[in-house]
Coordinates of C-alpha atoms in Angstrom, one line a residue:
A1 CA 26.2 14.6 -16.2
V2 CA 24.8 11.7 -13.9
M3 CA 21.1 10.8 -13.8
F4 CA 20.3 9.5 -10.7
L5 CA 17.3 7.4 -9.9
Y6 CA 15.9 7.0 -6.3
S7 CA 12.5 4.6 -5.4
R8 CA 11.5 2.6 -2.7
C9 CA 13.0 0.0 -4.9
A10 CA 16.1 0.7 -5.8
L11 CA 18.9 3.7 -5.9
M12 CA 20.9 3.9 -9.4
S13 CA 22.5 6.2 -11.4
R14 CA 23.7 6.6 -15.2
C15 CA 26.0 8.5 -17.3
L16 CA 24.0 10.7 -19.7
I17 CA 26.7 10.9 -22.2
Q18 CA 27.2 7.3 -22.8
N19 CA 23.4 6.5 -21.9
P20 CA 21.4 9.5 -23.8
Q21 CA 18.5 7.3 -24.1
Y22 CA 17.7 7.4 -20.6
V23 CA 17.1 11.5 -21.1
V24 CA 14.9 10.7 -23.4
H25 CA 12.7 8.0 -21.9
F26 CA 12.7 10.3 -18.4
F27 CA 11.4 13.4 -20.4
L28 CA 8.7 11.5 -22.6
S29 CA 7.7 9.6 -19.3
I30 CA 7.1 12.8 -17.5
L31 CA 5.1 14.5 -20.2
Y32 CA 3.0 11.1 -21.4
A33 CA 2.5 10.0 -17.7
E34 CA -1.3 10.1 -16.1
P35 CA -1.1 11.6 -12.6
H36 CA -1.2 8.9 -10.4
Q37 CA 2.1 7.4 -12.7
L38 CA 3.4 11.0 -10.7
G39 CA 3.1 9.9 -7.4
W40 CA -0.3 11.7 -7.2
D41 CA -2.9 9.5 -5.3
P42 CA -6.7 10.2 -6.4
T43 CA -7.5 7.9 -3.8
M44 CA -7.2 9.8 -0.7
T45 CA -8.2 13.6 -0.5
L46 CA -6.8 15.6 2.2
L47 CA -9.0 17.3 4.3
P48 CA -9.0 21.1 6.1
D49 CA -7.4 20.3 8.7
G50 CA -4.4 19.4 6.8
H51 CA -2.9 16.1 8.3
N52 CA -6.0 13.4 8.0
F53 CA -7.6 11.9 4.7
D54 CA -10.2 10.1 3.2
I55 CA -9.3 7.0 2.0
M56 CA -10.4 4.9 -0.6
V57 CA -10.0 1.0 0.1
T58 CA -11.4 -1.3 -2.8
S59 CA -11.6 -4.8 -2.4
G60 CA -12.5 -6.3 -5.8
K61 CA -14.1 -3.9 -7.5
E62 CA -16.2 -2.7 -4.7
A63 CA -14.8 0.4 -2.4
R64 CA -15.5 2.0 0.8
T65 CA -14.0 4.9 1.8
Y66 CA -12.2 6.0 5.4
R67 CA -11.3 8.8 7.1
T68 CA -8.7 8.8 8.9
K69 CA -8.5 10.1 12.6
E70 CA -4.8 10.0 14.2
I71 CA -1.5 8.6 12.5
L72 CA 0.0 5.9 14.5
S73 CA 2.7 5.2 12.4
D74 CA 4.9 6.4 9.2
R75 CA 7.9 5.8 10.2
G76 CA 8.1 3.3 7.0
S77 CA 7.3 6.3 4.5
R78 CA 10.1 8.1 6.0
E79 CA 12.5 5.9 5.1
L80 CA 13.8 5.9 0.8
L81 CA 13.8 2.0 0.8
G82 CA 10.9 -0.2 1.9
K83 CA 6.9 -1.0 2.1
A84 CA 6.4 2.5 3.0
T85 CA 3.8 1.1 5.3
R86 CA 1.6 4.0 7.1
V87 CA -1.1 3.3 9.8
W88 CA -4.1 5.6 10.8
K89 CA -6.9 5.2 13.5
A90 CA -9.9 5.6 11.1
V91 CA -13.8 5.7 10.4
R92 CA -16.0 4.4 7.9
M93 CA -18.0 7.1 5.9
E94 CA -21.1 6.3 4.4
D95 CA -23.2 9.2 2.5
G96 CA -20.7 11.7 4.2
E97 CA -21.2 11.0 7.7
E98 CA -18.9 8.7 10.1
T99 CA -20.4 5.4 10.8
G100 CA -19.3 2.7 13.0
P101 CA -16.5 2.1 15.5
V102 CA -12.7 3.4 15.2
V103 CA -10.5 0.9 12.8
V104 CA -6.7 0.7 11.9
L105 CA -6.1 1.3 8.3
K106 CA -2.9 0.5 6.7
D107 CA -1.4 1.7 3.6
C108 CA 1.5 -0.2 2.4
W109 CA 3.9 -1.8 -0.8
P110 CA 4.4 -5.2 -0.7
K111 CA 5.9 -7.1 -3.4
S112 CA 3.2 -8.4 -5.7
C113 CA 4.6 -12.3 -5.1
D114 CA 3.9 -12.1 -1.5
P115 CA 0.6 -12.7 0.8
R116 CA -1.5 -9.9 1.7
E117 CA -1.5 -9.4 5.4
G118 CA -5.2 -9.7 5.4
E119 CA -5.3 -13.4 3.3
N120 CA -2.8 -14.8 6.3
I121 CA -5.0 -13.1 9.0
R122 CA -7.8 -14.7 8.0
C123 CA -6.1 -17.8 7.4
I124 CA -4.8 -18.0 10.9
R125 CA -8.5 -17.2 12.5
K126 CA -9.8 -19.6 9.9
I127 CA -6.9 -22.7 11.4
L128 CA -8.3 -21.4 14.8
L129 CA -12.0 -21.7 14.2
D130 CA -11.7 -25.3 13.1
Q131 CA -10.5 -26.5 16.0
R132 CA -11.6 -27.6 19.7
E133 CA -12.1 -24.5 22.2
S134 CA -10.7 -22.0 19.8
K135 CA -13.0 -18.9 20.7
S136 CA -10.8 -17.5 23.7
I137 CA -7.9 -17.8 21.8
E138 CA -9.4 -16.3 18.5
S139 CA -10.2 -13.4 20.4
L140 CA -6.7 -12.3 20.6
F141 CA -6.2 -11.9 16.7
L142 CA -6.9 -9.0 15.0
N143 CA -10.1 -8.8 12.3
V144 CA -10.1 -8.0 9.0
E145 CA -12.9 -5.8 7.9
W146 CA -12.1 -4.5 4.3
D147 CA -8.9 -5.2 2.5
G148 CA -7.5 -5.2 -1.2
D149 CA -4.8 -4.2 -3.6
T150 CA -5.9 -0.6 -4.4
L151 CA -7.1 0.0 -7.7
I152 CA -7.0 3.9 -9.2
R153 CA -10.2 3.3 -11.1
T154 CA -12.4 1.0 -10.1
D155 CA -13.2 0.0 -13.9
V156 CA -9.8 -1.1 -14.0
A157 CA -8.7 -4.4 -12.5
F158 CA -5.1 -3.4 -13.0
P159 CA -4.0 -2.3 -9.1
D160 CA -1.4 1.0 -8.4
S161 CA 2.0 -1.0 -8.6
T162 CA 5.7 0.2 -9.4
L163 CA 8.2 -1.8 -11.0
I164 CA 11.4 -3.3 -9.0
V165 CA 14.0 -1.5 -10.7
N166 CA 17.2 -3.9 -11.0
E167 CA 19.6 -3.4 -13.4
N168 CA 18.7 -5.6 -16.1
S169 CA 15.2 -4.1 -15.5
A170 CA 16.0 -0.8 -15.8
Q171 CA 18.1 -2.0 -19.7
R172 CA 14.6 -3.4 -20.8
S173 CA 12.2 -0.4 -19.5
T174 CA 13.8 1.7 -22.3
N175 CA 11.6 -0.6 -24.6
R176 CA 8.0 0.0 -24.5
K177 CA 6.7 -3.5 -25.6
E178 CA 9.8 -5.3 -23.3
A179 CA 8.9 -3.5 -20.7
A180 CA 5.2 -4.7 -20.8
G181 CA 6.5 -8.2 -20.7
I182 CA 8.4 -7.5 -17.2
S183 CA 6.6 -10.5 -14.5
A184 CA 4.0 -9.1 -11.8
E185 CA 7.1 -10.7 -9.2
S186 CA 8.9 -7.6 -10.1
R187 CA 6.4 -5.2 -8.7
L188 CA 5.6 -3.4 -5.8
V189 CA 1.6 -3.3 -5.4
H190 CA -0.1 -0.9 -3.7
Y191 CA -2.3 -2.7 -0.8
R192 CA -4.5 -1.0 2.2
V193 CA -6.4 -3.4 4.8
V194 CA -8.5 -2.5 7.6
I195 CA -8.6 -4.5 10.5
S196 CA -10.5 -3.8 14.2
P197 CA -10.0 -3.8 17.4
V198 CA -7.8 -0.9 18.2
S199 CA -5.0 -1.9 20.6
T200 CA -5.0 -0.1 23.7
G201 CA -1.6 -0.5 24.5
S202 CA 1.7 -1.3 23.1
L203 CA 3.3 -4.8 22.8
H204 CA 6.0 -4.2 24.7
G205 CA 4.4 -2.3 27.5
Q206 CA 2.4 -5.2 28.4
T207 CA 2.9 -9.0 29.4
S208 CA -0.6 -9.8 28.4
L209 CA -2.6 -10.1 25.2
P210 CA -6.0 -10.0 26.7
T211 CA -5.0 -6.9 28.6
I212 CA -4.2 -5.0 25.0
Y213 CA -7.1 -6.0 23.4

C-alpha cells in the first residue's frame, strides 16, 4: 500500500508497509486538526449567489472586509503546485454596506522569506516620490490600499501558513517537537493585497500605460 501526499508544495509518496508511522500520523492529524488546518478558510464567507465572497484582509492585527464582484483570474488556483493565486474585483464593506470604489483583491501563498507584493509596490512609489518630476510617472503604478499576511484569528500573531514539504521536512514532521523547530523559510504564507485602480484593459492589448489606467 502506498500513501500519496499532494499539496501546493510537493508531490510525494510513501510505502505504508515500510513506513507505518505515516498512517498513524495522518489519522491523528485528521482527528485532532482544527477546521482551518483541514483547508477550511474562516476568513472567507460564500455569498448566496454561489460565486462571490466576503473576504477578510488583515494588516497587522487590524482587519477589513471586502466583497468580491467578479473573478479576474483563478488560473493559479487550478494548478496543483504554486502560489494558488486568485484575483477579484471587490469593494470594501462597512457596517454591512458597500463603500468606496471598486478595487482589486489578490489572494496568494508566497514563501514566507519572500518580500510581499505590497512592500515592493510601496518601495517603488517611495523611490519615485523622492525623485524630481515623479508625479506623472507615479500615476502609472498601482496603489496599495491594504495588505498583510492572513490571520485566522486576529488575537494570534502567527499567520495562516503551510509547511513546504520535502524529503527532510517530511521525516522531521512525524516528530512534533522537531517539526515545531522548522524555520519560517520553510513555509508558504497566506497573503492578501488590495490595490487600485482597476485596469480598464489588458497589458498585452495596449501600447501605452496611460491608456490602461
